[in-house]
Amino acid sequence: MRTKGQIFSADAIIGLLVFMLALSIVFYYFSQISQREIAFNEGFELKDSAFSALSMVVETGGVPENWALIDGTGVKSFGIAQRRGVIDHSKLSSLCNFMDIDYNGARKILGLQKFDAMISASDLNGDSIVSCGGVSAGKRSSFKTSRLSLINGRPCLVSLEVSR
Amino acid sequence: MICNAKGFVISFDSILSLFVIFAFLTASFTILSSADLSGSDSAFLQAFSLDTAAVLHNSGMLERAVQSEDSSEIDAFLNMLPFSYCARADIMEEGSSFPLIVSSRLRCSDVPANAFLSRSVFSSNVSGNVSFYTLELRSWISG
C-alpha cells in the first residue's frame, strides 16, 4: 500500500510535547547560568576594581610624587602613602579636594569610571577623619574595602566604597 | 510481514544525547554555583596582614612591647581591628624560636593551618643594648 499524507497522530503530539519540555528545560538552564555568570562577573569586577584602586592609593605616593601640588591634568595616579603603613594626611585631604572639584576626573584616574566611588577614613573607634565622593542613588550593588594605616600617628582605616 | 502496530521509537542515540546535554548543563550549573570570590578575599587578607605588621612597626608598639615585656598595647590594638579579621603576633628574640611575647585578638587564639604568615625583623634598644627581634604575624578570617 502506497498512501501519501500527513501523519498527525497522538504519537506526534506526545513527541512534540516531550521535545518542547526538553527545550524549555534547556532554556531555563541557560537563563539561570547566564544570570549567575553576569552576577559573578559584576561582583568580581566591583571587588577587583575597589581593591586595586584602594591599594594604589594607600601603598604609593602617587605619580608624580608631588601630584597634590600640581594641576589636575598632570596627575597620573593618586597615592597618599609616605611609606607602607603611613598615610600623608595632607595628601589625603588633597585627594578629597580633587574628588570634590572634579569627581569624574578623579574616578577616571582611580580606574573607577564605571562606578561611583566614596573614600573615607576613620580611626579604630569609628570617628570619621575625612569622607568624600559619592554613592550611587538607588545602587544595584556596592562593595566596600578597607586598609589599615597610620594617620598622624594613629591607626586608622582608609575605606573605599564602590557602587553602581 | 506488514506491521501496523503503533508506538514510540526511543532510540539509544537519542537517550544518550539527552543524557549528555543534561549532564553538561548540570555540570556547568554546579560549577557556576560553587564559584566564589575567595581569590580576592585572600588578597585582602594578605594586604591587611601586611598593613597590620607595618602599623605595629611604624607606631613603635613592637619596641615598647619588648622594652616592657608587656603585650597589653598590642592586644588592645588587635582587639580594635574590624571585620572578622583575626591575628596573632609572636615576638621572638633573634636566634630564638621561643616567643618572648604572644599577643592575639580575643576569640582568635586557635590559629588555623591556612593562616597567612608574615615575618619581619625589627630592632629595639633595651637597657642600652640594641637587640634584634622577629615578628611573626599570623592572620586569618574567622568564621
PDB file of C-alpha atoms in Angstrom:
ATOM      1  CA  MET A   1       0.000   0.000   0.000  1.00  0.00           C
ATOM      2  CA  ARG A   2       1.438   3.396  -1.017  1.00  0.00           C
ATOM      3  CA  THR A   3      -0.589   6.132   0.582  1.00  0.00           C
ATOM      4  CA  LYS A   4       0.580   9.718   0.929  1.00  0.00           C
ATOM      5  CA  GLY A   5      -0.497  12.212   3.552  1.00  0.00           C
ATOM      6  CA  GLN A   6       0.236  13.942   6.807  1.00  0.00           C
ATOM      7  CA  ILE A   7       0.504  11.774   9.892  1.00  0.00           C
ATOM      8  CA  PHE A   8      -0.659  13.755  12.892  1.00  0.00           C
ATOM      9  CA  SER A   9      -1.300  11.117  15.394  1.00  0.00           C
ATOM     10  CA  ALA A  10      -1.097  11.090  19.174  1.00  0.00           C
ATOM     11  CA  ASP A  11       2.463   9.863  18.776  1.00  0.00           C
ATOM     12  CA  ALA A  12       3.458  13.088  17.056  1.00  0.00           C
ATOM     13  CA  ILE A  13       1.701  15.255  19.650  1.00  0.00           C
ATOM     14  CA  ILE A  14       3.320  13.440  22.559  1.00  0.00           C
ATOM     15  CA  GLY A  15       6.679  13.567  20.797  1.00  0.00           C
ATOM     16  CA  LEU A  16       6.294  17.296  20.303  1.00  0.00           C
ATOM     17  CA  LEU A  17       5.373  17.764  23.953  1.00  0.00           C
ATOM     18  CA  VAL A  18       8.444  15.832  25.084  1.00  0.00           C
ATOM     19  CA  PHE A  19      10.597  17.885  22.744  1.00  0.00           C
ATOM     20  CA  MET A  20       9.101  21.170  23.970  1.00  0.00           C
ATOM     21  CA  LEU A  21       9.576  20.097  27.574  1.00  0.00           C
ATOM     22  CA  ALA A  22      13.226  19.260  26.943  1.00  0.00           C
ATOM     23  CA  LEU A  23      13.710  22.536  25.094  1.00  0.00           C
ATOM     24  CA  SER A  24      12.128  24.583  27.893  1.00  0.00           C
ATOM     25  CA  ILE A  25      14.376  22.869  30.462  1.00  0.00           C
ATOM     26  CA  VAL A  26      17.396  23.675  28.323  1.00  0.00           C
ATOM     27  CA  PHE A  27      16.322  27.323  28.036  1.00  0.00           C
ATOM     28  CA  TYR A  28      15.683  27.505  31.777  1.00  0.00           C
ATOM     29  CA  TYR A  29      19.152  26.119  32.499  1.00  0.00           C
ATOM     30  CA  PHE A  30      20.778  28.521  30.073  1.00  0.00           C
ATOM     31  CA  SER A  31      18.990  31.541  31.535  1.00  0.00           C
ATOM     32  CA  GLN A  32      19.966  30.504  35.078  1.00  0.00           C
ATOM     33  CA  ILE A  33      23.596  30.013  34.066  1.00  0.00           C
ATOM     34  CA  SER A  34      23.602  33.304  32.202  1.00  0.00           C
ATOM     35  CA  GLN A  35      22.179  35.206  35.199  1.00  0.00           C
ATOM     36  CA  ARG A  36      24.722  33.639  37.553  1.00  0.00           C
ATOM     37  CA  GLU A  37      27.580  34.398  35.203  1.00  0.00           C
ATOM     38  CA  ILE A  38      26.524  38.047  34.934  1.00  0.00           C
ATOM     39  CA  ALA A  39      26.182  38.360  38.729  1.00  0.00           C
ATOM     40  CA  PHE A  40      29.544  36.674  39.265  1.00  0.00           C
ATOM     41  CA  ASN A  41      31.331  38.892  36.761  1.00  0.00           C
ATOM     42  CA  GLU A  42      29.727  42.054  38.121  1.00  0.00           C
ATOM     43  CA  GLY A  43      30.641  41.121  41.701  1.00  0.00           C
ATOM     44  CA  PHE A  44      34.181  40.246  40.748  1.00  0.00           C
ATOM     45  CA  GLU A  45      34.647  43.432  38.736  1.00  0.00           C
ATOM     46  CA  LEU A  46      33.327  45.507  41.640  1.00  0.00           C
ATOM     47  CA  LYS A  47      35.612  43.826  44.199  1.00  0.00           C
ATOM     48  CA  ASP A  48      38.669  43.795  41.963  1.00  0.00           C
ATOM     49  CA  SER A  49      38.268  47.446  40.947  1.00  0.00           C
ATOM     50  CA  ALA A  50      37.780  48.605  44.534  1.00  0.00           C
ATOM     51  CA  PHE A  51      40.690  46.599  45.888  1.00  0.00           C
ATOM     52  CA  SER A  52      43.076  47.661  43.094  1.00  0.00           C
ATOM     53  CA  ALA A  53      42.152  51.343  43.386  1.00  0.00           C
ATOM     54  CA  LEU A  54      42.486  51.407  47.181  1.00  0.00           C
ATOM     55  CA  SER A  55      45.797  49.509  47.049  1.00  0.00           C
ATOM     56  CA  MET A  56      47.153  52.062  44.598  1.00  0.00           C
ATOM     57  CA  VAL A  57      46.028  54.909  46.867  1.00  0.00           C
ATOM     58  CA  VAL A  58      47.321  53.626  50.218  1.00  0.00           C
ATOM     59  CA  GLU A  59      50.504  51.874  49.067  1.00  0.00           C
ATOM     60  CA  THR A  60      52.012  54.504  46.763  1.00  0.00           C
ATOM     61  CA  GLY A  61      52.867  58.171  46.859  1.00  0.00           C
ATOM     62  CA  GLY A  62      51.185  58.775  43.514  1.00  0.00           C
ATOM     63  CA  VAL A  63      52.505  59.723  40.091  1.00  0.00           C
ATOM     64  CA  PRO A  64      54.002  62.243  40.029  1.00  0.00           C
ATOM     65  CA  GLU A  65      55.018  62.168  43.680  1.00  0.00           C
ATOM     66  CA  ASN A  66      54.002  65.810  44.120  1.00  0.00           C
ATOM     67  CA  TRP A  67      50.603  65.358  42.439  1.00  0.00           C
ATOM     68  CA  ALA A  68      48.880  67.257  45.252  1.00  0.00           C
ATOM     69  CA  LEU A  69      50.759  70.433  44.271  1.00  0.00           C
ATOM     70  CA  ILE A  70      50.237  70.401  40.507  1.00  0.00           C
ATOM     71  CA  ASP A  71      47.390  70.983  38.104  1.00  0.00           C
ATOM     72  CA  GLY A  72      44.864  68.145  37.986  1.00  0.00           C
ATOM     73  CA  THR A  73      45.515  67.326  34.332  1.00  0.00           C
ATOM     74  CA  GLY A  74      49.060  66.234  35.144  1.00  0.00           C
ATOM     75  CA  VAL A  75      48.042  63.624  37.722  1.00  0.00           C
ATOM     76  CA  LYS A  76      48.663  60.058  36.533  1.00  0.00           C
ATOM     77  CA  SER A  77      47.709  58.257  39.714  1.00  0.00           C
ATOM     78  CA  PHE A  78      46.712  59.115  43.262  1.00  0.00           C
ATOM     79  CA  GLY A  79      48.808  57.913  46.145  1.00  0.00           C
ATOM     80  CA  ILE A  80      48.708  59.109  49.727  1.00  0.00           C
ATOM     81  CA  ALA A  81      51.363  56.937  51.378  1.00  0.00           C
ATOM     82  CA  GLN A  82      54.534  58.321  52.924  1.00  0.00           C
ATOM     83  CA  ARG A  83      55.669  54.717  53.225  1.00  0.00           C
ATOM     84  CA  ARG A  84      53.956  51.397  53.794  1.00  0.00           C
ATOM     85  CA  GLY A  85      51.534  51.760  56.687  1.00  0.00           C
ATOM     86  CA  VAL A  86      51.860  55.556  56.997  1.00  0.00           C
ATOM     87  CA  ILE A  87      49.449  57.972  55.296  1.00  0.00           C
ATOM     88  CA  ASP A  88      50.292  61.567  54.447  1.00  0.00           C
ATOM     89  CA  HIS A  89      47.308  63.431  55.891  1.00  0.00           C
ATOM     90  CA  SER A  90      47.784  66.427  53.592  1.00  0.00           C
ATOM     91  CA  LYS A  91      47.684  64.168  50.516  1.00  0.00           C
ATOM     92  CA  LEU A  92      44.518  62.521  51.840  1.00  0.00           C
ATOM     93  CA  SER A  93      42.927  65.976  52.135  1.00  0.00           C
ATOM     94  CA  SER A  94      44.163  66.854  48.629  1.00  0.00           C
ATOM     95  CA  LEU A  95      42.613  63.678  47.243  1.00  0.00           C
ATOM     96  CA  CYS A  96      39.276  64.620  48.776  1.00  0.00           C
ATOM     97  CA  ASN A  97      39.570  68.179  47.440  1.00  0.00           C
ATOM     98  CA  PHE A  98      40.274  66.757  43.995  1.00  0.00           C
ATOM     99  CA  MET A  99      37.214  64.497  44.240  1.00  0.00           C
ATOM    100  CA  ASP A 100      35.029  67.407  45.355  1.00  0.00           C
ATOM    101  CA  ILE A 101      36.207  69.604  42.462  1.00  0.00           C
ATOM    102  CA  ASP A 102      36.448  67.052  39.649  1.00  0.00           C
ATOM    103  CA  TYR A 103      34.624  63.894  40.709  1.00  0.00           C
ATOM    104  CA  ASN A 104      34.554  62.330  37.245  1.00  0.00           C
ATOM    105  CA  GLY A 105      38.219  63.105  36.636  1.00  0.00           C
ATOM    106  CA  ALA A 106      39.145  61.586  39.997  1.00  0.00           C
ATOM    107  CA  ARG A 107      37.165  58.429  39.224  1.00  0.00           C
ATOM    108  CA  LYS A 108      38.944  58.128  35.889  1.00  0.00           C
ATOM    109  CA  ILE A 109      42.385  58.415  37.496  1.00  0.00           C
ATOM    110  CA  LEU A 110      41.350  55.828  40.087  1.00  0.00           C
ATOM    111  CA  GLY A 111      40.228  53.493  37.286  1.00  0.00           C
ATOM    112  CA  LEU A 112      36.663  53.621  38.571  1.00  0.00           C
ATOM    113  CA  GLN A 113      34.938  55.482  35.733  1.00  0.00           C
ATOM    114  CA  LYS A 114      32.250  52.772  35.583  1.00  0.00           C
ATOM    115  CA  PHE A 115      31.376  53.153  39.257  1.00  0.00           C
ATOM    116  CA  ASP A 116      30.587  55.701  41.901  1.00  0.00           C
ATOM    117  CA  ALA A 117      33.329  55.935  44.484  1.00  0.00           C
ATOM    118  CA  MET A 118      33.422  57.108  48.072  1.00  0.00           C
ATOM    119  CA  ILE A 119      36.651  57.412  50.026  1.00  0.00           C
ATOM    120  CA  SER A 120      36.593  57.717  53.791  1.00  0.00           C
ATOM    121  CA  ALA A 121      38.980  57.462  56.695  1.00  0.00           C
ATOM    122  CA  SER A 122      38.201  56.864  60.328  1.00  0.00           C
ATOM    123  CA  ASP A 123      40.090  55.879  63.438  1.00  0.00           C
ATOM    124  CA  LEU A 124      39.602  52.481  65.060  1.00  0.00           C
ATOM    125  CA  ASN A 125      36.902  53.906  67.348  1.00  0.00           C
ATOM    126  CA  GLY A 126      34.889  54.760  64.237  1.00  0.00           C
ATOM    127  CA  ASP A 127      35.399  58.532  64.462  1.00  0.00           C
ATOM    128  CA  SER A 128      35.453  59.974  60.950  1.00  0.00           C
ATOM    129  CA  ILE A 129      38.549  61.823  59.760  1.00  0.00           C
ATOM    130  CA  VAL A 130      37.506  62.550  56.194  1.00  0.00           C
ATOM    131  CA  SER A 131      34.896  61.445  53.680  1.00  0.00           C
ATOM    132  CA  CYS A 132      34.446  62.357  50.037  1.00  0.00           C
ATOM    133  CA  GLY A 133      32.945  61.128  46.793  1.00  0.00           C
ATOM    134  CA  GLY A 134      29.528  59.668  46.261  1.00  0.00           C
ATOM    135  CA  VAL A 135      27.400  56.563  46.344  1.00  0.00           C
ATOM    136  CA  SER A 136      25.007  55.766  43.504  1.00  0.00           C
ATOM    137  CA  ALA A 137      21.425  56.689  44.183  1.00  0.00           C
ATOM    138  CA  GLY A 138      19.384  53.512  44.005  1.00  0.00           C
ATOM    139  CA  LYS A 139      22.566  51.486  43.784  1.00  0.00           C
ATOM    140  CA  ARG A 140      22.243  47.980  42.387  1.00  0.00           C
ATOM    141  CA  SER A 141      25.358  46.687  44.017  1.00  0.00           C
ATOM    142  CA  SER A 142      28.188  48.011  46.111  1.00  0.00           C
ATOM    143  CA  PHE A 143      31.381  46.831  47.735  1.00  0.00           C
ATOM    144  CA  LYS A 144      33.444  48.409  50.476  1.00  0.00           C
ATOM    145  CA  THR A 145      37.023  47.528  51.258  1.00  0.00           C
ATOM    146  CA  SER A 146      39.367  48.976  53.861  1.00  0.00           C
ATOM    147  CA  ARG A 147      43.071  49.176  54.586  1.00  0.00           C
ATOM    148  CA  LEU A 148      44.863  49.842  57.826  1.00  0.00           C
ATOM    149  CA  SER A 149      47.377  52.649  58.147  1.00  0.00           C
ATOM    150  CA  LEU A 150      48.728  55.303  60.469  1.00  0.00           C
ATOM    151  CA  ILE A 151      47.390  58.834  60.057  1.00  0.00           C
ATOM    152  CA  ASN A 152      49.127  61.403  62.272  1.00  0.00           C
ATOM    153  CA  GLY A 153      50.485  58.505  64.334  1.00  0.00           C
ATOM    154  CA  ARG A 154      47.052  56.956  64.955  1.00  0.00           C
ATOM    155  CA  PRO A 155      45.986  53.584  63.495  1.00  0.00           C
ATOM    156  CA  CYS A 156      43.164  54.328  61.053  1.00  0.00           C
ATOM    157  CA  LEU A 157      41.097  52.638  58.400  1.00  0.00           C
ATOM    158  CA  VAL A 158      41.050  54.071  54.903  1.00  0.00           C
ATOM    159  CA  SER A 159      37.995  52.758  53.069  1.00  0.00           C
ATOM    160  CA  LEU A 160      36.743  52.827  49.517  1.00  0.00           C
ATOM    161  CA  GLU A 161      33.149  52.036  48.657  1.00  0.00           C
ATOM    162  CA  VAL A 162      32.309  51.500  45.002  1.00  0.00           C
ATOM    163  CA  SER A 163      28.762  51.183  43.747  1.00  0.00           C
ATOM    164  CA  ARG A 164      26.713  51.230  40.574  1.00  0.00           C
TER     165      ARG A 164
ATOM    166  CA  MET B   1       5.245  -9.024   7.085  1.00  0.00           C
ATOM    167  CA  ILE B   2       3.328  -5.801   7.396  1.00  0.00           C
ATOM    168  CA  CYS B   3       3.290  -4.377  10.876  1.00  0.00           C
ATOM    169  CA  ASN B   4       0.600  -1.868  11.744  1.00  0.00           C
ATOM    170  CA  ALA B   5       1.393  -1.622  15.430  1.00  0.00           C
ATOM    171  CA  LYS B   6       1.685   1.884  16.825  1.00  0.00           C
ATOM    172  CA  GLY B   7       4.300   3.002  19.305  1.00  0.00           C
ATOM    173  CA  PHE B   8       7.218   5.250  20.166  1.00  0.00           C
ATOM    174  CA  VAL B   9      10.668   4.788  18.823  1.00  0.00           C
ATOM    175  CA  ILE B  10      13.063   5.661  21.595  1.00  0.00           C
ATOM    176  CA  SER B  11      16.486   5.088  20.203  1.00  0.00           C
ATOM    177  CA  PHE B  12      19.625   4.592  22.257  1.00  0.00           C
ATOM    178  CA  ASP B  13      21.234   7.539  20.429  1.00  0.00           C
ATOM    179  CA  SER B  14      18.543   9.986  21.452  1.00  0.00           C
ATOM    180  CA  ILE B  15      18.626   8.911  25.091  1.00  0.00           C
ATOM    181  CA  LEU B  16      22.394   9.156  25.130  1.00  0.00           C
ATOM    182  CA  SER B  17      22.381  12.606  23.559  1.00  0.00           C
ATOM    183  CA  LEU B  18      19.778  13.876  26.033  1.00  0.00           C
ATOM    184  CA  PHE B  19      21.795  12.435  28.896  1.00  0.00           C
ATOM    185  CA  VAL B  20      24.975  14.133  27.644  1.00  0.00           C
ATOM    186  CA  ILE B  21      23.233  17.510  27.250  1.00  0.00           C
ATOM    187  CA  PHE B  22      21.714  17.415  30.722  1.00  0.00           C
ATOM    188  CA  ALA B  23      24.962  16.200  32.275  1.00  0.00           C
ATOM    189  CA  PHE B  24      26.788  19.093  30.607  1.00  0.00           C
ATOM    190  CA  LEU B  25      24.219  21.651  31.742  1.00  0.00           C
ATOM    191  CA  THR B  26      24.117  20.283  35.275  1.00  0.00           C
ATOM    192  CA  ALA B  27      27.920  20.357  35.495  1.00  0.00           C
ATOM    193  CA  SER B  28      28.015  23.944  34.206  1.00  0.00           C
ATOM    194  CA  PHE B  29      25.326  24.995  36.649  1.00  0.00           C
ATOM    195  CA  THR B  30      27.081  23.301  39.562  1.00  0.00           C
ATOM    196  CA  ILE B  31      30.450  24.852  38.728  1.00  0.00           C
ATOM    197  CA  LEU B  32      28.974  28.332  38.362  1.00  0.00           C
ATOM    198  CA  SER B  33      27.017  27.908  41.592  1.00  0.00           C
ATOM    199  CA  SER B  34      30.102  26.944  43.536  1.00  0.00           C
ATOM    200  CA  ALA B  35      32.247  29.755  42.130  1.00  0.00           C
ATOM    201  CA  ASP B  36      33.131  32.331  44.764  1.00  0.00           C
ATOM    202  CA  LEU B  37      35.375  35.338  45.134  1.00  0.00           C
ATOM    203  CA  SER B  38      37.762  33.742  47.590  1.00  0.00           C
ATOM    204  CA  GLY B  39      40.692  34.842  45.466  1.00  0.00           C
ATOM    205  CA  SER B  40      40.045  38.491  46.212  1.00  0.00           C
ATOM    206  CA  ASP B  41      39.316  37.652  49.883  1.00  0.00           C
ATOM    207  CA  SER B  42      42.740  36.047  50.077  1.00  0.00           C
ATOM    208  CA  ALA B  43      44.336  39.130  48.513  1.00  0.00           C
ATOM    209  CA  PHE B  44      42.512  41.308  51.062  1.00  0.00           C
ATOM    210  CA  LEU B  45      43.728  39.125  53.959  1.00  0.00           C
ATOM    211  CA  GLN B  46      47.346  39.304  52.799  1.00  0.00           C
ATOM    212  CA  ALA B  47      47.210  43.063  52.254  1.00  0.00           C
ATOM    213  CA  PHE B  48      45.509  43.710  55.596  1.00  0.00           C
ATOM    214  CA  SER B  49      48.002  41.453  57.373  1.00  0.00           C
ATOM    215  CA  LEU B  50      50.949  43.367  55.897  1.00  0.00           C
ATOM    216  CA  ASP B  51      49.206  46.633  56.848  1.00  0.00           C
ATOM    217  CA  THR B  52      48.870  45.392  60.437  1.00  0.00           C
ATOM    218  CA  ALA B  53      52.558  44.468  60.594  1.00  0.00           C
ATOM    219  CA  ALA B  54      53.526  47.847  59.113  1.00  0.00           C
ATOM    220  CA  VAL B  55      51.390  49.711  61.665  1.00  0.00           C
ATOM    221  CA  LEU B  56      52.901  47.675  64.512  1.00  0.00           C
ATOM    222  CA  HIS B  57      56.381  48.619  63.273  1.00  0.00           C
ATOM    223  CA  ASN B  58      55.758  52.271  62.458  1.00  0.00           C
ATOM    224  CA  SER B  59      53.783  53.087  65.603  1.00  0.00           C
ATOM    225  CA  GLY B  60      56.558  51.882  67.901  1.00  0.00           C
ATOM    226  CA  MET B  61      54.249  49.342  69.563  1.00  0.00           C
ATOM    227  CA  LEU B  62      56.705  46.497  68.949  1.00  0.00           C
ATOM    228  CA  GLU B  63      59.622  48.336  70.550  1.00  0.00           C
ATOM    229  CA  ARG B  64      57.562  49.337  73.562  1.00  0.00           C
ATOM    230  CA  ALA B  65      56.338  45.758  73.953  1.00  0.00           C
ATOM    231  CA  VAL B  66      59.848  44.239  74.056  1.00  0.00           C
ATOM    232  CA  GLN B  67      61.159  47.016  76.308  1.00  0.00           C
ATOM    233  CA  SER B  68      58.381  46.487  78.845  1.00  0.00           C
ATOM    234  CA  GLU B  69      57.867  42.781  78.058  1.00  0.00           C
ATOM    235  CA  ASP B  70      54.184  43.589  78.043  1.00  0.00           C
ATOM    236  CA  SER B  71      51.761  42.720  75.258  1.00  0.00           C
ATOM    237  CA  SER B  72      48.786  44.738  76.500  1.00  0.00           C
ATOM    238  CA  GLU B  73      49.181  47.586  73.973  1.00  0.00           C
ATOM    239  CA  ILE B  74      49.361  45.152  71.044  1.00  0.00           C
ATOM    240  CA  ASP B  75      46.423  43.192  72.498  1.00  0.00           C
ATOM    241  CA  ALA B  76      44.342  46.370  72.657  1.00  0.00           C
ATOM    242  CA  PHE B  77      45.301  47.295  69.092  1.00  0.00           C
ATOM    243  CA  LEU B  78      44.452  43.863  67.679  1.00  0.00           C
ATOM    244  CA  ASN B  79      41.127  43.860  69.518  1.00  0.00           C
ATOM    245  CA  MET B  80      40.129  47.134  67.866  1.00  0.00           C
ATOM    246  CA  LEU B  81      40.630  45.822  64.340  1.00  0.00           C
ATOM    247  CA  PRO B  82      37.418  45.482  62.380  1.00  0.00           C
ATOM    248  CA  PHE B  83      35.763  42.722  60.416  1.00  0.00           C
ATOM    249  CA  SER B  84      36.190  39.123  61.307  1.00  0.00           C
ATOM    250  CA  TYR B  85      39.920  39.649  60.943  1.00  0.00           C
ATOM    251  CA  CYS B  86      41.923  37.562  63.388  1.00  0.00           C
ATOM    252  CA  ALA B  87      45.607  37.949  64.125  1.00  0.00           C
ATOM    253  CA  ARG B  88      48.207  36.549  66.480  1.00  0.00           C
ATOM    254  CA  ALA B  89      51.577  38.219  66.930  1.00  0.00           C
ATOM    255  CA  ASP B  90      54.560  36.288  68.221  1.00  0.00           C
ATOM    256  CA  ILE B  91      57.726  38.245  69.023  1.00  0.00           C
ATOM    257  CA  MET B  92      60.950  36.288  69.345  1.00  0.00           C
ATOM    258  CA  GLU B  93      64.467  37.328  70.198  1.00  0.00           C
ATOM    259  CA  GLU B  94      66.971  36.872  67.390  1.00  0.00           C
ATOM    260  CA  GLY B  95      68.099  33.246  67.225  1.00  0.00           C
ATOM    261  CA  SER B  96      65.312  32.031  69.469  1.00  0.00           C
ATOM    262  CA  SER B  97      62.265  30.087  68.389  1.00  0.00           C
ATOM    263  CA  PHE B  98      60.560  30.605  71.739  1.00  0.00           C
ATOM    264  CA  PRO B  99      58.202  33.611  71.721  1.00  0.00           C
ATOM    265  CA  LEU B 100      59.111  36.360  74.146  1.00  0.00           C
ATOM    266  CA  ILE B 101      55.696  37.951  73.699  1.00  0.00           C
ATOM    267  CA  VAL B 102      52.496  36.396  72.395  1.00  0.00           C
ATOM    268  CA  SER B 103      49.573  38.621  71.592  1.00  0.00           C
ATOM    269  CA  SER B 104      46.304  37.721  69.948  1.00  0.00           C
ATOM    270  CA  ARG B 105      42.867  39.056  69.435  1.00  0.00           C
ATOM    271  CA  LEU B 106      40.172  37.792  71.780  1.00  0.00           C
ATOM    272  CA  ARG B 107      38.438  34.671  70.443  1.00  0.00           C
ATOM    273  CA  CYS B 108      41.303  34.264  67.975  1.00  0.00           C
ATOM    274  CA  SER B 109      43.707  32.067  69.899  1.00  0.00           C
ATOM    275  CA  ASP B 110      43.391  28.946  67.725  1.00  0.00           C
ATOM    276  CA  VAL B 111      45.458  29.568  64.629  1.00  0.00           C
ATOM    277  CA  PRO B 112      44.171  27.643  61.609  1.00  0.00           C
ATOM    278  CA  ALA B 113      46.611  25.775  59.386  1.00  0.00           C
ATOM    279  CA  ASN B 114      45.885  28.055  56.423  1.00  0.00           C
ATOM    280  CA  ALA B 115      46.589  31.305  58.300  1.00  0.00           C
ATOM    281  CA  PHE B 116      48.652  33.841  56.374  1.00  0.00           C
ATOM    282  CA  LEU B 117      52.093  34.273  57.954  1.00  0.00           C
ATOM    283  CA  SER B 118      54.173  37.407  57.606  1.00  0.00           C
ATOM    284  CA  ARG B 119      57.592  37.566  59.204  1.00  0.00           C
ATOM    285  CA  SER B 120      59.650  40.704  59.744  1.00  0.00           C
ATOM    286  CA  VAL B 121      62.652  41.790  61.776  1.00  0.00           C
ATOM    287  CA  PHE B 122      62.991  44.873  63.938  1.00  0.00           C
ATOM    288  CA  SER B 123      65.497  46.245  66.408  1.00  0.00           C
ATOM    289  CA  SER B 124      64.998  47.716  69.824  1.00  0.00           C
ATOM    290  CA  ASN B 125      67.219  49.436  72.319  1.00  0.00           C
ATOM    291  CA  VAL B 126      66.826  47.541  75.581  1.00  0.00           C
ATOM    292  CA  SER B 127      68.923  48.748  78.535  1.00  0.00           C
ATOM    293  CA  GLY B 128      71.388  50.454  76.208  1.00  0.00           C
ATOM    294  CA  ASN B 129      71.903  47.375  74.025  1.00  0.00           C
ATOM    295  CA  VAL B 130      70.467  47.114  70.541  1.00  0.00           C
ATOM    296  CA  SER B 131      68.743  43.767  70.141  1.00  0.00           C
ATOM    297  CA  PHE B 132      67.046  42.255  67.131  1.00  0.00           C
ATOM    298  CA  TYR B 133      63.670  40.588  67.231  1.00  0.00           C
ATOM    299  CA  THR B 134      61.428  38.736  64.805  1.00  0.00           C
ATOM    300  CA  LEU B 135      57.725  39.441  64.486  1.00  0.00           C
ATOM    301  CA  GLU B 136      55.608  36.571  63.228  1.00  0.00           C
ATOM    302  CA  LEU B 137      52.106  37.727  62.453  1.00  0.00           C
ATOM    303  CA  ARG B 138      49.546  35.078  61.613  1.00  0.00           C
ATOM    304  CA  SER B 139      46.295  36.329  60.124  1.00  0.00           C
ATOM    305  CA  TRP B 140      43.055  34.711  59.111  1.00  0.00           C
ATOM    306  CA  ILE B 141      39.389  35.440  58.681  1.00  0.00           C
ATOM    307  CA  SER B 142      37.314  33.889  61.438  1.00  0.00           C
ATOM    308  CA  GLY B 143      34.010  32.179  60.907  1.00  0.00           C
TER     309      GLY B 143
END
